[in-house]
mmCIF file of C-alpha atoms in Angstrom:
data_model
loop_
_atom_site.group_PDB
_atom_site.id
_atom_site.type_symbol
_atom_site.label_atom_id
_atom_site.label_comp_id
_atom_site.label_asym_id
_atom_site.label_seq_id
_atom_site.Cartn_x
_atom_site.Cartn_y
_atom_site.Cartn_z
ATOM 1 C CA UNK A 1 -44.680 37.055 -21.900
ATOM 2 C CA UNK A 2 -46.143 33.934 -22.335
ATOM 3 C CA UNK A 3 -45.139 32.545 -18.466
ATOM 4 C CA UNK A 4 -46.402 36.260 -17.250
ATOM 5 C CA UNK A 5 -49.978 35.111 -19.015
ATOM 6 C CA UNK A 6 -49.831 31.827 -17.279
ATOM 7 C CA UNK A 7 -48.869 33.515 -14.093
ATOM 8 C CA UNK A 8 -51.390 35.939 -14.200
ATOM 9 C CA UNK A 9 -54.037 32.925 -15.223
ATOM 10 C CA UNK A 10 -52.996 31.399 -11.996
ATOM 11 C CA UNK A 11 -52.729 33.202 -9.530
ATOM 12 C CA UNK A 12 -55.681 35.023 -10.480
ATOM 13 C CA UNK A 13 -57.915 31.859 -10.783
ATOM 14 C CA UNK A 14 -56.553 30.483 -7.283
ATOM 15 C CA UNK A 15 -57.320 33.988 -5.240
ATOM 16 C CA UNK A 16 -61.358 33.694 -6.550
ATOM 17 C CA UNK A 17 -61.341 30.064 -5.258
ATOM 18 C CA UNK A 18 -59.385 30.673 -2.087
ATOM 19 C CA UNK A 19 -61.431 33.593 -1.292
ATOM 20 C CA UNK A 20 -64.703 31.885 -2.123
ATOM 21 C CA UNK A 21 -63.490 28.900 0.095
ATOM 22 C CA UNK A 22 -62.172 31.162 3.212
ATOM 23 C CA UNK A 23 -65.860 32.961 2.975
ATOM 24 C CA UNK A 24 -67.205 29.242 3.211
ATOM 25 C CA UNK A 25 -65.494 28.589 6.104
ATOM 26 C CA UNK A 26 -66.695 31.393 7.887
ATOM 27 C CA UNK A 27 -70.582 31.468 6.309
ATOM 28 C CA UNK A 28 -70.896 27.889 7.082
ATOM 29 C CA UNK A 29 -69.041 27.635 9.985
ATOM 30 C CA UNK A 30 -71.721 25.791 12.237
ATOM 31 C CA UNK A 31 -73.218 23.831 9.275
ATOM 32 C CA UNK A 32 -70.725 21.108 9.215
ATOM 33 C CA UNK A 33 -72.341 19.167 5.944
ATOM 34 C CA UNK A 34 -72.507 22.514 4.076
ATOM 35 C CA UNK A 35 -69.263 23.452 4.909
ATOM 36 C CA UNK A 36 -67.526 19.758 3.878
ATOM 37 C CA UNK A 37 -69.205 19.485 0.778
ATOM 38 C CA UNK A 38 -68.014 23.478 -0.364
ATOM 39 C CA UNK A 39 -63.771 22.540 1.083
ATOM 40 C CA UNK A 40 -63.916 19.317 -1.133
ATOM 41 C CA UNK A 41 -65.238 20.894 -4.040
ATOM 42 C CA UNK A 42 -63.117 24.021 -4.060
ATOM 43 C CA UNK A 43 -60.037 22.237 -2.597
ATOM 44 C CA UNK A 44 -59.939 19.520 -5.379
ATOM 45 C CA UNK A 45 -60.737 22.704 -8.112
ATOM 46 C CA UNK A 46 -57.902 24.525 -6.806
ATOM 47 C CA UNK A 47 -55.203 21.165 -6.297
ATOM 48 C CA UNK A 48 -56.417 20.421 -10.302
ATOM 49 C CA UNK A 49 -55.604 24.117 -10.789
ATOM 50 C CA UNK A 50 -52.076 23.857 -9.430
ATOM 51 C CA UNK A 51 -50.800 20.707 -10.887
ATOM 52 C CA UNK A 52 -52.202 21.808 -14.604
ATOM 53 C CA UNK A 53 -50.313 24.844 -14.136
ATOM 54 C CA UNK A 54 -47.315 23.065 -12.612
ATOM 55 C CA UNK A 55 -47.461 20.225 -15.213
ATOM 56 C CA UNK A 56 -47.776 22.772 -17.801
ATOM 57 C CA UNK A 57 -43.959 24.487 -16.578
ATOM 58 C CA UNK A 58 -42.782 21.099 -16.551
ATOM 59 C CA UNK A 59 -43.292 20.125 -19.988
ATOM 60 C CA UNK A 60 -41.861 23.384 -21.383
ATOM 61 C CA UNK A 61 -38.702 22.737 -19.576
ATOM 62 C CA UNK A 62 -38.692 19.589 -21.034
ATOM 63 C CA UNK A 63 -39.304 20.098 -24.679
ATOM 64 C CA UNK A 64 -39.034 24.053 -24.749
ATOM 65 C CA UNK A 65 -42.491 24.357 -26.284
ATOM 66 C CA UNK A 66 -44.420 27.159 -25.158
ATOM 67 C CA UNK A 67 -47.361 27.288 -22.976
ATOM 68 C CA UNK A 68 -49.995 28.321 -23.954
ATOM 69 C CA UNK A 69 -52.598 29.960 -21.111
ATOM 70 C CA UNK A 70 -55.518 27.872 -21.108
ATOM 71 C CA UNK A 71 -58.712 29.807 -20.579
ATOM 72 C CA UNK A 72 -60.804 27.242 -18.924
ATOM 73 C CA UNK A 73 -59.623 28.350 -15.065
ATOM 74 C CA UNK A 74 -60.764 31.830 -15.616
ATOM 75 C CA UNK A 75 -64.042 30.152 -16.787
ATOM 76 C CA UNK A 76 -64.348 27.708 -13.848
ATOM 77 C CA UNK A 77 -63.242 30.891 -11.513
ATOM 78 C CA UNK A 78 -66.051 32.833 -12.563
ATOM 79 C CA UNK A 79 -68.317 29.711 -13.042
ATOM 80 C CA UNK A 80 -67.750 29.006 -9.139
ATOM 81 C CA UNK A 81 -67.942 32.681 -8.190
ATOM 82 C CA UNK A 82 -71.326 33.016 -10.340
ATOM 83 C CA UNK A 83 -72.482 29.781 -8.361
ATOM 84 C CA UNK A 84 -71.744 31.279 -4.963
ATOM 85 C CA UNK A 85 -73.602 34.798 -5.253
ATOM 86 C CA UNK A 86 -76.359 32.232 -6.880
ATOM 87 C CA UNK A 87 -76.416 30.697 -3.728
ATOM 88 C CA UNK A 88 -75.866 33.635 -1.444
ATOM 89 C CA UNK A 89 -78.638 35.432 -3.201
ATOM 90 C CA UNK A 90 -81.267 32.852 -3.105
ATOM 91 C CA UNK A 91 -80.063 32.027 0.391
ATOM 92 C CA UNK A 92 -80.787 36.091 1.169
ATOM 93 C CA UNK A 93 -84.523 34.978 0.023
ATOM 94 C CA UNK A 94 -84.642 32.283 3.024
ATOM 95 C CA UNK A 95 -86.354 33.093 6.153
ATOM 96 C CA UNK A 96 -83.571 31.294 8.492
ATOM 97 C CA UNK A 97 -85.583 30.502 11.611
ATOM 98 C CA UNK A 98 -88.349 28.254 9.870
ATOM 99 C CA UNK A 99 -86.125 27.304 6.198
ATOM 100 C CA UNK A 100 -89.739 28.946 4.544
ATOM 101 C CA UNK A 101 -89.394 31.816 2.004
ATOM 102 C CA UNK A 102 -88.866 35.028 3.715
ATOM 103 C CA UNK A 103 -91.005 38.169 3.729
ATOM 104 C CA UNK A 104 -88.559 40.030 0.945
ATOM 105 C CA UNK A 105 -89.255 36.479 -1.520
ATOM 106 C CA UNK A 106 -92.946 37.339 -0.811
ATOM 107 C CA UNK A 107 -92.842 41.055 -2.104
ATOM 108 C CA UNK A 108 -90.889 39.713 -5.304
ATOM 109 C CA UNK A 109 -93.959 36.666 -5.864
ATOM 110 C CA UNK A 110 -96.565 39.919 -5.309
ATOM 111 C CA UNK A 111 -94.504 42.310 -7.329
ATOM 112 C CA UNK A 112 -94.658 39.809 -10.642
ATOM 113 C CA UNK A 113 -98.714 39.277 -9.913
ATOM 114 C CA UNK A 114 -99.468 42.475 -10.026
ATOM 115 C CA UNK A 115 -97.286 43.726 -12.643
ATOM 116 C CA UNK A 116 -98.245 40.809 -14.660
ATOM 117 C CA UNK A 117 -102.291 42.530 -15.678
ATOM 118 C CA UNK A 118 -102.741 38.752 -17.154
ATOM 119 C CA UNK A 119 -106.258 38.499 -15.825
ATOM 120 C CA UNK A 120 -105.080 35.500 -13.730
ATOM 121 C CA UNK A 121 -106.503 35.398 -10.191
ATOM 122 C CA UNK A 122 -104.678 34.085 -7.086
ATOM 123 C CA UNK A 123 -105.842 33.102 -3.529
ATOM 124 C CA UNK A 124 -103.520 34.395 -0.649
ATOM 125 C CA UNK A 125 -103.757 33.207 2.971
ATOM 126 C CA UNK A 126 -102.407 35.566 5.883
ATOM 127 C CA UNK A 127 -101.875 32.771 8.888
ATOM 128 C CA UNK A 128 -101.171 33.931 12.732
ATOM 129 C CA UNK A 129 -100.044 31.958 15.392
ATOM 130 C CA UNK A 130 -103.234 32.158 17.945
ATOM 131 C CA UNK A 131 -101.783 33.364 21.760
ATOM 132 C CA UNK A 132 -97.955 33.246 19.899
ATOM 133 C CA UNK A 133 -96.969 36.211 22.731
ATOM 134 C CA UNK A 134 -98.329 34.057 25.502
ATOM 135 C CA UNK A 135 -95.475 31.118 24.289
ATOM 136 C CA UNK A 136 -92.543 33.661 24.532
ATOM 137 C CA UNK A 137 -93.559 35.318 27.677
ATOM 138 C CA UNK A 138 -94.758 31.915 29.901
ATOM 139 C CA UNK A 139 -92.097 29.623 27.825
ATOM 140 C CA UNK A 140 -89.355 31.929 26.678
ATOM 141 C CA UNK A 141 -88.466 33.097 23.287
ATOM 142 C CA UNK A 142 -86.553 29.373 22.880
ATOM 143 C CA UNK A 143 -89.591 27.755 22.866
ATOM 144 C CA UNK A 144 -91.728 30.332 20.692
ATOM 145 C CA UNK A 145 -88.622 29.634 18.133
ATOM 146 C CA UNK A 146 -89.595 25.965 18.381
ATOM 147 C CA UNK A 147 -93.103 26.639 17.525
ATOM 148 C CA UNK A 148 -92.440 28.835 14.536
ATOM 149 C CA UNK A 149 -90.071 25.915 13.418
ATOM 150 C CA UNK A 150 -92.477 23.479 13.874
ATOM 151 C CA UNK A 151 -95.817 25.320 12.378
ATOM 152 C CA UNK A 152 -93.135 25.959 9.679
ATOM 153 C CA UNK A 153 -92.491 22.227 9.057
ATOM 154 C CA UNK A 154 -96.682 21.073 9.256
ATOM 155 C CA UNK A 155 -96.455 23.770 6.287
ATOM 156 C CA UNK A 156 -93.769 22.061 4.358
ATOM 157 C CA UNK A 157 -95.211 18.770 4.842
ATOM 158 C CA UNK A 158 -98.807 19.797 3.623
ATOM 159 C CA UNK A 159 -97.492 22.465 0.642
ATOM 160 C CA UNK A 160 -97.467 20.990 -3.068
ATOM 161 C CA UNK A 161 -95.113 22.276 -5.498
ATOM 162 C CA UNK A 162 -97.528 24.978 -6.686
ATOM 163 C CA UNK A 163 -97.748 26.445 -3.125
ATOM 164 C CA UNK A 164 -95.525 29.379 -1.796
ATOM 165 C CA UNK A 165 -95.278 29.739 1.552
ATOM 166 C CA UNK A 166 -93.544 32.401 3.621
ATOM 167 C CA UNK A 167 -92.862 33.991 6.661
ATOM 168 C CA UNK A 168 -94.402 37.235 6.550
ATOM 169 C CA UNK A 169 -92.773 38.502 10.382
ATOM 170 C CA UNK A 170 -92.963 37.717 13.637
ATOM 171 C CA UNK A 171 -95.609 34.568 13.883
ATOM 172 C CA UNK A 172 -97.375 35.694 10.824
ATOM 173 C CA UNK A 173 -97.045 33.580 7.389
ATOM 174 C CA UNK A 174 -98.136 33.984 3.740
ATOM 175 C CA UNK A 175 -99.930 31.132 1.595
ATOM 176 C CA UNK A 176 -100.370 31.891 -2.208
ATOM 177 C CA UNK A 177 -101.137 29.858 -4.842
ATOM 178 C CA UNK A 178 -103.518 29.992 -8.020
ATOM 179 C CA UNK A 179 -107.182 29.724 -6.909
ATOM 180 C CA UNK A 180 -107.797 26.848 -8.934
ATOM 181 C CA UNK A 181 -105.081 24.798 -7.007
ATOM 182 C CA UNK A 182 -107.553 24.745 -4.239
ATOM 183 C CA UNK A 183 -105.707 27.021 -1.211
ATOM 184 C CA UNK A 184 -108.343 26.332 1.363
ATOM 185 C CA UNK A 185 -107.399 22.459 0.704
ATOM 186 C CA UNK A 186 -104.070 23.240 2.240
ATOM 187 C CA UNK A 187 -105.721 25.397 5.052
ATOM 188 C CA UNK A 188 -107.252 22.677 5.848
ATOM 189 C CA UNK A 189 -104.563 20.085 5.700
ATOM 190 C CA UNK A 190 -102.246 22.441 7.800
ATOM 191 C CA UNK A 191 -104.963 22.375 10.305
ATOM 192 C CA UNK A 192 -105.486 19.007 10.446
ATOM 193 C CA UNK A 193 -101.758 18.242 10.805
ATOM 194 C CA UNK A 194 -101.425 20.649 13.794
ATOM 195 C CA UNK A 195 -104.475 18.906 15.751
ATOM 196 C CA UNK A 196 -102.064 16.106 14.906
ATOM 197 C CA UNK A 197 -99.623 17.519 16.267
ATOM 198 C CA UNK A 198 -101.292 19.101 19.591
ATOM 199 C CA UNK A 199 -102.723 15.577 20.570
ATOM 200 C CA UNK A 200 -99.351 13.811 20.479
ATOM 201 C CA UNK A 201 -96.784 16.544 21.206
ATOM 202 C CA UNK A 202 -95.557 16.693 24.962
ATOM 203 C CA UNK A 203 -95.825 20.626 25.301
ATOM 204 C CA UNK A 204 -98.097 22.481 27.552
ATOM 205 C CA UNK A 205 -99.302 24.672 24.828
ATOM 206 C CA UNK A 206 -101.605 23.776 21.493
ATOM 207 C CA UNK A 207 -100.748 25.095 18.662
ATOM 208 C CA UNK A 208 -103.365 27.054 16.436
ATOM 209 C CA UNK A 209 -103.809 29.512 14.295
ATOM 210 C CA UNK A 210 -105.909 31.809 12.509
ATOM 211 C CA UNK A 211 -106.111 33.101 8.975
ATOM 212 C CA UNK A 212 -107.243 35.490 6.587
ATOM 213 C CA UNK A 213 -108.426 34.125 3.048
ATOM 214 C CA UNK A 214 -109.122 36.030 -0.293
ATOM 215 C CA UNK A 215 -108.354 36.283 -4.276
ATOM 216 C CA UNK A 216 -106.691 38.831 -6.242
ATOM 217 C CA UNK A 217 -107.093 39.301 -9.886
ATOM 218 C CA UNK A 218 -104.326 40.335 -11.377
ATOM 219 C CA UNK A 219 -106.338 42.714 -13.746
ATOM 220 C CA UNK A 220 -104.841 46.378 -12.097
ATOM 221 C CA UNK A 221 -108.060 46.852 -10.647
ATOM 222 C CA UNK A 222 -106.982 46.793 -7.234
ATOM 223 C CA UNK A 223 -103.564 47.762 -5.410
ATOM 224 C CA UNK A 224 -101.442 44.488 -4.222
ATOM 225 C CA UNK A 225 -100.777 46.364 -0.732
ATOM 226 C CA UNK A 226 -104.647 47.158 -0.334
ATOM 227 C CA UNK A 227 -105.876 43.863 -1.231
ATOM 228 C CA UNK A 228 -102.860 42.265 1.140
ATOM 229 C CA UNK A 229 -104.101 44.818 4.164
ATOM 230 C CA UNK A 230 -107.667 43.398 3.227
ATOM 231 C CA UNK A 231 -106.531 40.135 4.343
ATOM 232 C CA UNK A 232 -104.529 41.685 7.067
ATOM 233 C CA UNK A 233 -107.101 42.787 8.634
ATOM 234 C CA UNK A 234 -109.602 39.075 8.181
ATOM 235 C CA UNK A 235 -106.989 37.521 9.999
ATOM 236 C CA UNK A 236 -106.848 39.820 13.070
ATOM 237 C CA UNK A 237 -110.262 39.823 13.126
ATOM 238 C CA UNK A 238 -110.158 35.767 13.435
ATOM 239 C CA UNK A 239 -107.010 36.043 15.896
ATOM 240 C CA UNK A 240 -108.998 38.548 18.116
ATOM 241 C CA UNK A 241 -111.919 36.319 18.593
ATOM 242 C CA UNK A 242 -110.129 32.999 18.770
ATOM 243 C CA UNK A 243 -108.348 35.294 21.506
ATOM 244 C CA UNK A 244 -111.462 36.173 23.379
ATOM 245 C CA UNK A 245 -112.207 32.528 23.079
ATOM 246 C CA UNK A 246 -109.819 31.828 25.558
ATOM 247 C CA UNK A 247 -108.314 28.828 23.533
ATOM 248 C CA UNK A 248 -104.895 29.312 25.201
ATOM 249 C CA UNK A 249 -103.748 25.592 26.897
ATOM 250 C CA UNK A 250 -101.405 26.413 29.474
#
């Protein structure tokens, strides 16, 4: 009975890890650092596993004492499993293109606000990518990814730890942050980085964006979605005429 528990302990220990490690492989297959670091980690876990267990025969043979099934593999089983749907979920909350938050992260940040009724108030930012179809269709879709990547990085470089940033869909992003933090200061950062950007980049193509700016009390007095379609609608209005403005460089 007591080698059937030890057995069992095994072999059901080393599937999780093996299983976790083949999905690995395959999730991770053309991220070669991500991949390494997940096959030395569960590879050493799972040699430790099979020489305890191995060692642990050994020694009974020996001095015909009995084994006794030692919990902790189960516990760093599950502990690794836990870890990887940790990962897997928060990965899920990712936008992959651009490495921002993702448009389902957003609608879990505006859920909380306005389910919180604290009072607090909080300044969101809707931000389009001025002439964005005009990259794709002269350029091709390649280079429209690049500039969604590298919009996406100006917005990493110029966000504090207090800011979330997302990618609401398409070439459309989210800014949020408390209005005390002072938003419109990273507006305006973001804006001075991409004029950076335009004068010393070698593309035929600036680019710029537009925006729609307001503040939302969390107080129930007004619907999330309506105050978010508020905004919607600011930033269109700012695309449209920067569109009429002609401020395409191609």
């Amino acid at each position: 009975m007591i080698h059937s528990n030890a057995l069992n302990l095994f072999f059901g220990s080393a599937l999780i890890i093996i299983l976790i490690l083949a999905e690995c492989l395959i999730k991770y297959k053309n991220d070669k650092k991500i991949k390494k670091i997940f096959c030395i980690v569960l590879i050493t876990v799972l040699l430790a596993l099979t020489a305890d267990f191995l060692t642990s025969f050994y020694f009974t043979d020996i001095f015909n004492t009995p084994i006794h099934a030692k919990l902790i593999w189960p516990f760093i089983s599950a502990l690794l499993l836990f870890i990887y749907l940790f990962l897997i979920i928060k990965e899920n909350k990712i936008d992959s293109l651009t490495g921002l938050d993702n448009r389902y992260s957003f609608f879990e940040l505006t859920g909380r606000i306005s389910r919180s009724r604290s009072g607090e108030s909080w300044i969101f930012a809707m931000v389009d990518i001025n002439n964005f179809r005009s990259i794709n269709e002269i350029y091709g879709n390649l280079e429209g990814d690049t500039a969604l990547r590298s919009f996406a990085q100006i917005v990493k470089k110029c966000s504090r730890k207090t800011d979330f940033a997302a990618r609401y869909g398409g070439d459309e992003f989210v800014l949020v942050n408390k209005t005390e933090n002072g938003l419109v200061e990273l507006i305006e950062k973001v804006t001075q980085e991409l004029n950076n950007y335009n004068d010393n980049n070698n593309k035929s193509y600036n680019i710029e964006i537009s925006y729609g700016i307001d503040t939302y009390v969390s107080d129930g007095s007004k619907s999330i979605d309506d105050f978010l379609n508020h905004i919607d609608k600011f930033m269109h209005k700012h695309s449209d005429a920067s569109r009429r403005a002609g401020d395409f460089k191609a």
